[in-house]
mmCIF file of C-alpha atoms in Angstrom:
data_model
loop_
_atom_site.group_PDB
_atom_site.id
_atom_site.type_symbol
_atom_site.label_atom_id
_atom_site.label_comp_id
_atom_site.label_asym_id
_atom_site.label_seq_id
_atom_site.Cartn_x
_atom_site.Cartn_y
_atom_site.Cartn_z
ATOM 1 C CA UNK A 14 0.000 0.000 0.000
ATOM 2 C CA UNK A 15 1.364 3.396 -0.988
ATOM 3 C CA UNK A 16 2.079 5.710 1.945
ATOM 4 C CA UNK A 17 1.527 9.412 1.439
ATOM 5 C CA UNK A 18 3.364 12.230 3.163
ATOM 6 C CA UNK A 19 0.148 13.297 4.878
ATOM 7 C CA UNK A 20 -0.134 9.813 6.435
ATOM 8 C CA UNK A 21 3.339 10.247 7.943
ATOM 9 C CA UNK A 22 2.501 13.725 9.203
ATOM 10 C CA UNK A 23 -0.751 12.491 10.766
ATOM 11 C CA UNK A 24 1.255 10.076 12.931
ATOM 12 C CA UNK A 25 3.834 12.772 13.708
ATOM 13 C CA UNK A 26 1.085 15.117 14.866
ATOM 14 C CA UNK A 27 -0.266 12.509 17.271
ATOM 15 C CA UNK A 28 3.175 12.268 18.849
ATOM 16 C CA UNK A 29 3.678 16.040 18.729
ATOM 17 C CA UNK A 30 0.267 17.783 18.574
ATOM 18 C CA UNK A 31 0.341 21.123 16.696
ATOM 19 C CA UNK A 32 -1.845 22.604 19.436
ATOM 20 C CA UNK A 33 1.217 22.561 21.714
ATOM 21 C CA UNK A 34 3.143 24.992 19.485
ATOM 22 C CA UNK A 35 3.760 28.539 20.701
ATOM 23 C CA UNK A 36 1.793 31.308 18.947
ATOM 24 C CA UNK A 37 4.914 32.825 17.367
ATOM 25 C CA UNK A 38 6.077 29.506 15.961
ATOM 26 C CA UNK A 39 5.861 28.235 12.379
ATOM 27 C CA UNK A 40 5.622 24.505 12.933
ATOM 28 C CA UNK A 41 3.929 22.394 10.260
ATOM 29 C CA UNK A 42 4.361 21.982 6.523
ATOM 30 C CA UNK A 43 7.197 24.063 5.102
ATOM 31 C CA UNK A 44 7.582 22.670 1.587
ATOM 32 C CA UNK A 45 6.082 19.847 -0.423
ATOM 33 C CA UNK A 46 3.062 17.874 -1.543
ATOM 34 C CA UNK A 47 1.133 16.162 1.275
ATOM 35 C CA UNK A 48 -0.195 13.660 -1.295
ATOM 36 C CA UNK A 49 3.291 12.581 -2.443
ATOM 37 C CA UNK A 50 4.291 8.959 -1.854
ATOM 38 C CA UNK A 51 6.931 8.397 0.833
ATOM 39 C CA UNK A 52 9.037 5.332 1.572
ATOM 40 C CA UNK A 53 11.861 6.979 3.524
ATOM 41 C CA UNK A 54 11.916 9.809 6.086
ATOM 42 C CA UNK A 55 14.968 11.745 7.278
ATOM 43 C CA UNK A 56 14.925 13.350 10.745
ATOM 44 C CA UNK A 57 17.059 16.427 11.404
ATOM 45 C CA UNK A 58 17.316 19.422 13.695
ATOM 46 C CA UNK A 59 17.816 21.884 10.848
ATOM 47 C CA UNK A 60 17.211 21.975 7.106
ATOM 48 C CA UNK A 61 20.711 22.868 5.910
ATOM 49 C CA UNK A 62 22.395 22.333 2.529
ATOM 50 C CA UNK A 63 24.190 19.339 4.043
ATOM 51 C CA UNK A 64 20.933 17.792 5.272
ATOM 52 C CA UNK A 65 19.291 18.348 1.870
ATOM 53 C CA UNK A 66 22.262 16.618 0.217
ATOM 54 C CA UNK A 67 21.914 13.710 2.622
ATOM 55 C CA UNK A 68 18.194 13.437 1.856
ATOM 56 C CA UNK A 69 19.015 13.321 -1.862
ATOM 57 C CA UNK A 70 21.770 10.724 -1.363
ATOM 58 C CA UNK A 71 19.613 8.396 0.743
ATOM 59 C CA UNK A 72 16.515 8.923 -1.438
ATOM 60 C CA UNK A 73 14.355 10.329 1.348
ATOM 61 C CA UNK A 74 11.139 11.916 0.104
ATOM 62 C CA UNK A 75 10.339 13.720 3.370
ATOM 63 C CA UNK A 76 12.442 15.599 5.927
ATOM 64 C CA UNK A 77 10.970 16.053 9.385
ATOM 65 C CA UNK A 78 12.951 18.819 11.054
ATOM 66 C CA UNK A 79 12.798 20.345 14.504
ATOM 67 C CA UNK A 80 13.558 23.901 13.445
ATOM 68 C CA UNK A 81 11.282 25.354 10.733
ATOM 69 C CA UNK A 82 12.804 26.192 7.385
ATOM 70 C CA UNK A 83 10.700 29.362 7.372
ATOM 71 C CA UNK A 84 10.734 30.982 10.789
ATOM 72 C CA UNK A 85 11.817 34.449 9.713
ATOM 73 C CA UNK A 86 10.408 36.391 6.795
ATOM 74 C CA UNK A 87 11.173 35.014 3.309
ATOM 75 C CA UNK A 88 10.894 37.423 0.370
ATOM 76 C CA UNK A 89 11.996 35.246 -2.548
ATOM 77 C CA UNK A 90 12.681 31.670 -3.675
ATOM 78 C CA UNK A 91 15.602 31.661 -6.116
ATOM 79 C CA UNK A 92 18.024 28.933 -7.153
ATOM 80 C CA UNK A 93 21.108 31.032 -6.403
ATOM 81 C CA UNK A 94 19.953 32.126 -2.940
ATOM 82 C CA UNK A 95 22.226 30.474 -0.388
ATOM 83 C CA UNK A 96 19.710 30.850 2.448
ATOM 84 C CA UNK A 97 16.166 29.499 2.897
ATOM 85 C CA UNK A 98 14.881 30.472 -0.546
ATOM 86 C CA UNK A 99 17.589 28.528 -2.353
ATOM 87 C CA UNK A 100 17.033 25.447 -0.197
ATOM 88 C CA UNK A 101 13.302 25.644 -0.835
ATOM 89 C CA UNK A 102 13.978 25.791 -4.563
ATOM 90 C CA UNK A 103 16.180 22.681 -4.388
ATOM 91 C CA UNK A 104 13.670 20.801 -2.265
ATOM 92 C CA UNK A 105 10.762 21.586 -4.584
ATOM 93 C CA UNK A 106 12.847 20.694 -7.621
ATOM 94 C CA UNK A 107 13.816 17.346 -6.041
ATOM 95 C CA UNK A 108 10.306 16.568 -4.821
ATOM 96 C CA UNK A 109 11.362 16.416 -1.161
ATOM 97 C CA UNK A 110 8.856 17.620 1.410
ATOM 98 C CA UNK A 111 9.713 19.315 4.692
ATOM 99 C CA UNK A 112 7.585 19.227 7.816
ATOM 100 C CA UNK A 113 8.708 20.943 11.039
ATOM 101 C CA UNK A 114 7.766 20.074 14.618
ATOM 102 C CA UNK A 115 9.298 22.851 16.692
ATOM 103 C CA UNK A 116 7.910 24.113 20.002
ATOM 104 C CA UNK A 117 5.211 21.446 19.923
ATOM 105 C CA UNK A 118 7.958 18.799 19.945
ATOM 106 C CA UNK A 119 9.632 20.669 22.812
ATOM 107 C CA UNK A 120 6.454 20.328 24.890
ATOM 108 C CA UNK A 121 5.274 16.882 23.771
ATOM 109 C CA UNK A 122 5.042 13.899 26.113
ATOM 110 C CA UNK A 123 7.999 12.198 24.421
ATOM 111 C CA UNK A 124 9.593 15.342 23.040
ATOM 112 C CA UNK A 125 12.864 17.215 23.389
ATOM 113 C CA UNK A 126 12.664 17.971 27.088
ATOM 114 C CA UNK A 127 11.533 14.515 28.141
ATOM 115 C CA UNK A 128 14.358 12.958 26.104
ATOM 116 C CA UNK A 129 16.886 15.336 27.664
ATOM 117 C CA UNK A 130 15.674 14.690 31.211
ATOM 118 C CA UNK A 131 15.732 10.917 30.764
ATOM 119 C CA UNK A 132 19.176 10.924 29.154
ATOM 120 C CA UNK A 133 20.615 13.014 31.993
ATOM 121 C CA UNK A 134 19.111 10.637 34.546
ATOM 122 C CA UNK A 135 16.582 12.890 36.274
ATOM 123 C CA UNK A 136 14.445 10.774 38.594
ATOM 124 C CA UNK A 137 10.669 11.001 38.003
ATOM 125 C CA UNK A 138 10.928 14.185 35.923
ATOM 126 C CA UNK A 139 7.923 16.521 35.912
ATOM 127 C CA UNK A 140 6.963 19.258 33.472
ATOM 128 C CA UNK A 141 8.514 22.567 34.438
ATOM 129 C CA UNK A 142 6.091 24.896 32.630
ATOM 130 C CA UNK A 143 2.844 23.090 31.751
ATOM 131 C CA UNK A 144 0.690 24.089 28.805
ATOM 132 C CA UNK A 145 -3.041 23.605 28.329
ATOM 133 C CA UNK A 146 -4.228 20.068 27.664
ATOM 134 C CA UNK A 147 -6.090 19.206 24.499
ATOM 135 C CA UNK A 148 -9.797 18.399 24.955
ATOM 136 C CA UNK A 149 -10.568 14.682 25.008
ATOM 137 C CA UNK A 150 -13.733 12.774 24.103
ATOM 138 C CA UNK A 151 -14.915 9.243 24.841
ATOM 139 C CA UNK A 152 -16.330 7.483 21.785
ATOM 140 C CA UNK A 153 -18.497 4.378 22.217
ATOM 141 C CA UNK A 154 -19.793 2.462 19.206
ATOM 142 C CA UNK A 155 -21.841 -0.736 18.920
ATOM 143 C CA UNK A 156 -20.941 -3.169 16.117
ATOM 144 C CA UNK A 157 -21.839 -6.722 15.116
ATOM 145 C CA UNK A 158 -19.262 -9.166 16.461
ATOM 146 C CA UNK A 159 -17.791 -10.047 13.066
ATOM 147 C CA UNK A 160 -16.989 -6.362 12.380
ATOM 148 C CA UNK A 161 -15.348 -5.541 15.723
ATOM 149 C CA UNK A 162 -11.753 -5.978 14.508
ATOM 150 C CA UNK A 163 -12.347 -3.914 11.362
ATOM 151 C CA UNK A 164 -13.878 -1.054 13.356
ATOM 152 C CA UNK A 165 -11.042 -1.069 15.923
ATOM 153 C CA UNK A 166 -8.507 -0.931 13.104
ATOM 154 C CA UNK A 167 -10.341 1.931 11.368
ATOM 155 C CA UNK A 168 -10.533 3.919 14.597
ATOM 156 C CA UNK A 169 -6.825 3.438 15.293
ATOM 157 C CA UNK A 170 -5.744 4.378 11.770
ATOM 158 C CA UNK A 171 -7.795 7.580 11.968
ATOM 159 C CA UNK A 172 -6.112 8.661 15.210
ATOM 160 C CA UNK A 173 -8.360 7.396 18.006
ATOM 161 C CA UNK A 174 -7.006 5.591 21.048
ATOM 162 C CA UNK A 175 -3.802 7.547 21.668
ATOM 163 C CA UNK A 176 -2.912 7.713 25.366
ATOM 164 C CA UNK A 177 0.571 9.109 25.957
ATOM 165 C CA UNK A 178 3.037 6.814 24.179
ATOM 166 C CA UNK A 179 0.394 4.149 23.469
ATOM 167 C CA UNK A 180 -1.773 3.883 20.356
ATOM 168 C CA UNK A 181 -4.858 1.789 19.477
ATOM 169 C CA UNK A 182 -6.184 1.852 23.048
ATOM 170 C CA UNK A 183 -9.729 0.475 23.205
ATOM 171 C CA UNK A 184 -11.997 -1.482 25.546
ATOM 172 C CA UNK A 185 -14.574 -3.994 24.290
ATOM 173 C CA UNK A 186 -17.489 -5.777 25.922
ATOM 174 C CA UNK A 187 -20.129 -8.089 24.486
ATOM 175 C CA UNK A 188 -23.901 -7.685 24.650
ATOM 176 C CA UNK A 189 -27.175 -8.092 22.804
ATOM 177 C CA UNK A 190 -28.471 -5.372 20.506
ATOM 178 C CA UNK A 191 -32.105 -5.099 19.409
ATOM 179 C CA UNK A 192 -33.777 -3.105 16.652
ATOM 180 C CA UNK A 193 -36.828 -3.204 14.392
ATOM 181 C CA UNK A 194 -36.264 -2.014 10.800
ATOM 182 C CA UNK A 195 -39.120 0.200 9.613
ATOM 183 C CA UNK A 196 -40.533 0.742 6.143
ATOM 184 C CA UNK A 197 -37.926 2.173 3.776
ATOM 185 C CA UNK A 198 -34.961 0.870 5.814
ATOM 186 C CA UNK A 199 -32.240 -1.196 4.176
ATOM 187 C CA UNK A 200 -30.889 -3.140 7.158
ATOM 188 C CA UNK A 201 -27.569 -4.989 7.149
ATOM 189 C CA UNK A 202 -29.330 -7.600 9.308
ATOM 190 C CA UNK A 203 -32.989 -8.313 9.936
ATOM 191 C CA UNK A 204 -36.341 -8.026 8.184
ATOM 192 C CA UNK A 205 -38.514 -4.935 7.906
ATOM 193 C CA UNK A 206 -41.098 -4.655 10.719
ATOM 194 C CA UNK A 207 -39.633 -7.623 12.629
ATOM 195 C CA UNK A 208 -37.693 -7.272 15.903
ATOM 196 C CA UNK A 209 -34.093 -8.379 15.461
ATOM 197 C CA UNK A 210 -31.582 -9.445 18.140
ATOM 198 C CA UNK A 211 -27.897 -9.313 17.300
ATOM 199 C CA UNK A 212 -24.760 -10.239 19.227
ATOM 200 C CA UNK A 213 -22.805 -6.977 19.311
ATOM 201 C CA UNK A 214 -19.548 -5.614 20.688
ATOM 202 C CA UNK A 215 -19.383 -2.299 22.527
ATOM 203 C CA UNK A 216 -16.084 -0.593 21.624
ATOM 204 C CA UNK A 217 -14.846 2.364 23.679
ATOM 205 C CA UNK A 218 -11.878 4.613 22.939
ATOM 206 C CA UNK A 219 -10.603 8.163 23.462
ATOM 207 C CA UNK A 220 -10.365 10.806 20.750
ATOM 208 C CA UNK A 221 -8.635 14.167 20.765
ATOM 209 C CA UNK A 222 -10.739 17.130 19.697
ATOM 210 C CA UNK A 223 -8.877 17.860 16.485
ATOM 211 C CA UNK A 224 -9.266 14.240 15.328
ATOM 212 C CA UNK A 225 -13.001 13.913 15.957
ATOM 213 C CA UNK A 226 -14.078 14.391 12.337
ATOM 214 C CA UNK A 227 -11.595 11.965 10.708
ATOM 215 C CA UNK A 228 -12.271 9.374 13.406
ATOM 216 C CA UNK A 229 -16.057 9.611 13.052
ATOM 217 C CA UNK A 230 -15.787 9.572 9.247
ATOM 218 C CA UNK A 231 -13.600 6.444 9.382
ATOM 219 C CA UNK A 232 -15.948 4.724 11.836
ATOM 220 C CA UNK A 233 -19.058 5.434 9.763
ATOM 221 C CA UNK A 234 -17.348 4.308 6.555
ATOM 222 C CA UNK A 235 -16.202 0.994 8.070
ATOM 223 C CA UNK A 236 -19.445 0.233 9.915
ATOM 224 C CA UNK A 237 -21.910 -2.115 8.161
ATOM 225 C CA UNK A 238 -25.088 -0.637 9.667
ATOM 226 C CA UNK A 239 -27.265 1.839 7.794
ATOM 227 C CA UNK A 240 -27.782 3.755 11.049
ATOM 228 C CA UNK A 241 -24.765 3.557 13.370
ATOM 229 C CA UNK A 242 -25.401 3.567 17.117
ATOM 230 C CA UNK A 243 -22.638 5.483 18.874
ATOM 231 C CA UNK A 244 -22.165 7.839 21.828
ATOM 232 C CA UNK A 245 -19.740 10.735 22.188
ATOM 233 C CA UNK A 246 -18.937 12.202 25.613
ATOM 234 C CA UNK A 247 -16.700 15.187 26.454
ATOM 235 C CA UNK A 248 -14.168 14.234 29.123
ATOM 236 C CA UNK A 249 -12.860 16.255 32.025
ATOM 237 C CA UNK A 250 -9.557 14.367 31.977
ATOM 238 C CA UNK A 251 -6.595 16.712 31.903
ATOM 239 C CA UNK A 252 -4.901 14.307 29.518
ATOM 240 C CA UNK A 253 -2.884 11.142 29.795
ATOM 241 C CA UNK A 254 0.290 12.956 30.765
ATOM 242 C CA UNK A 255 1.235 16.565 31.455
ATOM 243 C CA UNK A 256 2.884 18.422 28.593
ATOM 244 C CA UNK A 257 4.895 21.609 28.464
ATOM 245 C CA UNK A 258 8.336 23.181 28.379
ATOM 246 C CA UNK A 259 11.251 21.934 30.447
ATOM 247 C CA UNK A 260 11.478 19.160 33.007
ATOM 248 C CA UNK A 261 12.465 19.161 36.675
ATOM 249 C CA UNK A 262 13.551 16.302 38.891
ATOM 250 C CA UNK A 263 16.161 14.950 41.264
ATOM 251 C CA UNK A 264 19.612 13.963 40.101
ATOM 252 C CA UNK A 265 20.621 10.321 40.342
ATOM 253 C CA UNK A 266 22.935 11.334 43.178
ATOM 254 C CA UNK A 267 24.141 14.506 44.872
ATOM 255 C CA UNK A 268 27.183 15.894 43.103
ATOM 256 C CA UNK A 269 29.192 19.113 42.834
ATOM 257 C CA UNK A 270 28.333 21.540 40.048
ATOM 258 C CA UNK A 271 31.706 21.070 38.315
ATOM 259 C CA UNK A 272 31.284 17.282 38.314
ATOM 260 C CA UNK A 273 27.747 17.548 36.984
ATOM 261 C CA UNK A 274 28.892 19.914 34.226
ATOM 262 C CA UNK A 275 31.558 17.417 33.138
ATOM 263 C CA UNK A 276 29.011 14.579 33.165
ATOM 264 C CA UNK A 277 26.539 16.620 31.094
ATOM 265 C CA UNK A 278 29.286 17.318 28.560
ATOM 266 C CA UNK A 279 30.102 13.610 28.261
ATOM 267 C CA UNK A 280 26.495 12.399 28.053
ATOM 268 C CA UNK A 281 25.492 14.966 25.437
ATOM 269 C CA UNK A 282 28.804 14.602 23.590
ATOM 270 C CA UNK A 283 29.047 18.381 23.569
ATOM 271 C CA UNK A 284 32.363 19.871 22.418
ATOM 272 C CA UNK A 285 32.277 22.171 25.439
ATOM 273 C CA UNK A 286 29.987 23.447 28.178
ATOM 274 C CA UNK A 287 29.858 26.678 30.154
ATOM 275 C CA UNK A 288 28.635 26.737 33.710
ATOM 276 C CA UNK A 289 27.995 29.295 36.403
ATOM 277 C CA UNK A 290 27.898 28.987 40.176
ATOM 278 C CA UNK A 291 30.205 27.620 42.857
ATOM 279 C CA UNK A 292 32.055 24.622 41.309
ATOM 280 C CA UNK A 293 31.962 22.749 44.634
ATOM 281 C CA UNK A 294 28.256 23.444 45.340
ATOM 282 C CA UNK A 295 26.506 20.150 46.044
ATOM 283 C CA UNK A 296 23.405 19.783 43.881
ATOM 284 C CA UNK A 297 20.373 17.531 44.273
ATOM 285 C CA UNK A 298 17.603 18.885 42.068
ATOM 286 C CA UNK A 299 17.914 20.069 38.476
ATOM 287 C CA UNK A 300 15.752 21.578 35.763
ATOM 288 C CA UNK A 301 16.426 21.059 32.067
ATOM 289 C CA UNK A 302 15.206 22.770 28.915
ATOM 290 C CA UNK A 303 16.504 21.890 25.480
ATOM 291 C CA UNK A 304 17.561 24.708 23.179
ATOM 292 C CA UNK A 305 17.149 28.267 24.440
ATOM 293 C CA UNK A 306 15.571 27.777 27.849
ATOM 294 C CA UNK A 307 17.342 30.205 30.125
ATOM 295 C CA UNK A 308 14.197 32.322 30.559
ATOM 296 C CA UNK A 309 12.749 29.508 32.676
ATOM 297 C CA UNK A 310 15.405 29.868 35.356
ATOM 298 C CA UNK A 311 13.286 31.776 37.906
ATOM 299 C CA UNK A 312 10.412 29.288 37.576
ATOM 300 C CA UNK A 313 12.873 26.435 37.999
ATOM 301 C CA UNK A 314 14.283 28.047 41.139
ATOM 302 C CA UNK A 315 10.794 28.589 42.603
ATOM 303 C CA UNK A 316 10.101 24.890 42.076
ATOM 304 C CA UNK A 317 13.212 23.914 43.983
ATOM 305 C CA UNK A 318 15.814 23.409 41.263
ATOM 306 C CA UNK A 319 19.366 24.333 42.227
ATOM 307 C CA UNK A 320 20.711 24.239 38.655
ATOM 308 C CA UNK A 321 19.284 24.793 35.167
ATOM 309 C CA UNK A 322 20.741 22.765 32.289
ATOM 310 C CA UNK A 323 19.973 24.390 28.933
ATOM 311 C CA UNK A 324 21.596 26.241 26.014
ATOM 312 C CA UNK A 325 22.099 29.776 24.755
ATOM 313 C CA UNK A 326 22.498 31.448 28.167
ATOM 314 C CA UNK A 327 23.091 35.157 27.552
ATOM 315 C CA UNK A 328 25.430 37.334 29.568
ATOM 316 C CA UNK A 329 22.882 39.376 31.521
ATOM 317 C CA UNK A 330 20.709 36.320 32.175
ATOM 318 C CA UNK A 331 23.755 34.564 33.579
ATOM 319 C CA UNK A 332 24.401 37.535 35.863
ATOM 320 C CA UNK A 333 20.791 37.475 37.066
ATOM 321 C CA UNK A 334 20.966 33.760 37.850
ATOM 322 C CA UNK A 335 24.190 34.073 39.779
ATOM 323 C CA UNK A 336 22.846 37.044 41.749
ATOM 324 C CA UNK A 337 19.824 34.941 42.731
ATOM 325 C CA UNK A 338 21.992 31.989 43.773
ATOM 326 C CA UNK A 339 20.939 29.810 40.824
ATOM 327 C CA UNK A 340 23.568 27.636 39.140
ATOM 328 C CA UNK A 341 23.427 26.880 35.437
ATOM 329 C CA UNK A 342 25.046 24.672 32.824
ATOM 330 C CA UNK A 343 25.001 25.846 29.211
ATOM 331 C CA UNK A 344 25.615 22.812 26.991
ATOM 332 C CA UNK A 345 24.547 24.549 23.799
ATOM 333 C CA UNK A 346 21.425 24.622 21.671
ATOM 334 C CA UNK A 347 22.456 21.792 19.358
ATOM 335 C CA UNK A 348 23.584 19.292 22.003
ATOM 336 C CA UNK A 349 20.525 19.767 24.221
ATOM 337 C CA UNK A 350 18.069 19.251 21.323
ATOM 338 C CA UNK A 351 19.801 16.627 19.192
ATOM 339 C CA UNK A 352 18.927 14.029 21.848
ATOM 340 C CA UNK A 353 15.316 13.891 20.670
ATOM 341 C CA UNK A 354 16.053 12.531 17.189
ATOM 342 C CA UNK A 355 16.829 8.877 18.124
ATOM 343 C CA UNK A 356 13.823 8.881 20.455
ATOM 344 C CA UNK A 357 11.591 10.288 17.725
ATOM 345 C CA UNK A 358 12.875 7.703 15.242
ATOM 346 C CA UNK A 359 11.996 4.869 17.639
ATOM 347 C CA UNK A 360 8.561 6.297 18.438
ATOM 348 C CA UNK A 361 7.687 6.901 14.786
ATOM 349 C CA UNK A 362 8.877 3.438 13.773
ATOM 350 C CA UNK A 363 6.766 1.821 16.495
ATOM 351 C CA UNK A 364 3.721 3.935 15.611
ATOM 352 C CA UNK A 365 4.062 3.103 11.907
ATOM 353 C CA UNK A 366 4.350 -0.613 12.648
ATOM 354 C CA UNK A 367 1.222 -0.490 14.835
ATOM 355 C CA UNK A 368 -0.921 0.766 11.950
ATOM 356 C CA UNK A 369 0.769 -1.104 9.123
ATOM 357 C CA UNK A 370 2.758 1.736 7.549
ATOM 358 C CA UNK A 371 5.974 0.517 5.942
ATOM 359 C CA UNK A 372 8.343 3.491 5.976
ATOM 360 C CA UNK A 373 12.042 3.670 6.850
ATOM 361 C CA UNK A 374 13.002 6.389 9.329
ATOM 362 C CA UNK A 375 16.592 7.676 9.411
ATOM 363 C CA UNK A 376 18.414 10.241 11.553
ATOM 364 C CA UNK A 377 20.628 12.697 9.667
ATOM 365 C CA UNK A 378 24.312 11.901 10.103
ATOM 366 C CA UNK A 379 25.804 15.106 8.710
ATOM 367 C CA UNK A 380 24.596 17.571 11.329
ATOM 368 C CA UNK A 381 27.212 19.229 13.503
ATOM 369 C CA UNK A 382 27.491 22.176 15.872
ATOM 370 C CA UNK A 383 27.494 25.390 13.800
ATOM 371 C CA UNK A 384 30.828 26.504 15.270
ATOM 372 C CA UNK A 385 34.186 25.199 16.384
ATOM 373 C CA UNK A 386 35.548 25.662 19.888
ATOM 374 C CA UNK A 387 39.109 26.178 21.076
ATOM 375 C CA UNK A 388 39.935 24.854 24.536
#
């Protein structure tokens, strides 16, 4: 079965819902045809000339990037433009699509910050700055026994049944359905004007608000009955797991700031790290935020963190943190975000397998820090 780019993106958006993106962001489709067939996907932090070359060399038809190709204003798309316009021209010419999951992937359940917290060994990490949860609904549908598997599959493929890192979550129970077809009806089972009893299965699942229409459309299309009996209930659940920016938790063990900084450097394979605070200060609780997260330092301190591990700490922010007695470790934007790509590859591969999508997912090998360091 041919897989289209929009099928890939639909799975990506269940793992990283667009509703989690910040208002200023430009996550989503950047370039390409959502209807194009895809057999190979390349994951990358940035859409650079090197990444585009790698996509061409490995015959990937879709790049899923963390940083949007178009985040700042773009005034032209020309072949000889060395910046975004030129890359867009090459991508369109080669038939390679680009989809970006930026701040929504930062905040997702299994996104950048969760990957960073887990890799650094934070115990029972919690969301540092929660965002609003997406509205959930409970869908219950009654089907004849022989159609139960087909309906469950249709619901799952359309996006129902996602709870955290789990897909295709349903509950089924058996019962007896009754109905009397009236004049003009064209029943799947039964005879007009006669009471019919049918062994049915009650299937329950959860659906996110933005996926209600495709899920209901898929259910109605797969269901054999002329009139489908189903119930839809709004839920008060806050969601299966909290989502938002940053994570906070206890370190695996108490350790001095200088030792922790060295360990962060090794784990993230960063060429260098900068840190601020007393090198011998013994730390127990840390906050992390991939990329540029230094603005969360005061929130992290209020929640009991003694150190913030992030990237792109600016001079005056560093001064403010030190004045407030807050330690920090700046491991760089690239190193603190790159950690999500292997996790995303595994999660996408598992999600594709669960719904029968045969697509190869690769992580870009050519990406490097944008600068060299001298020690």
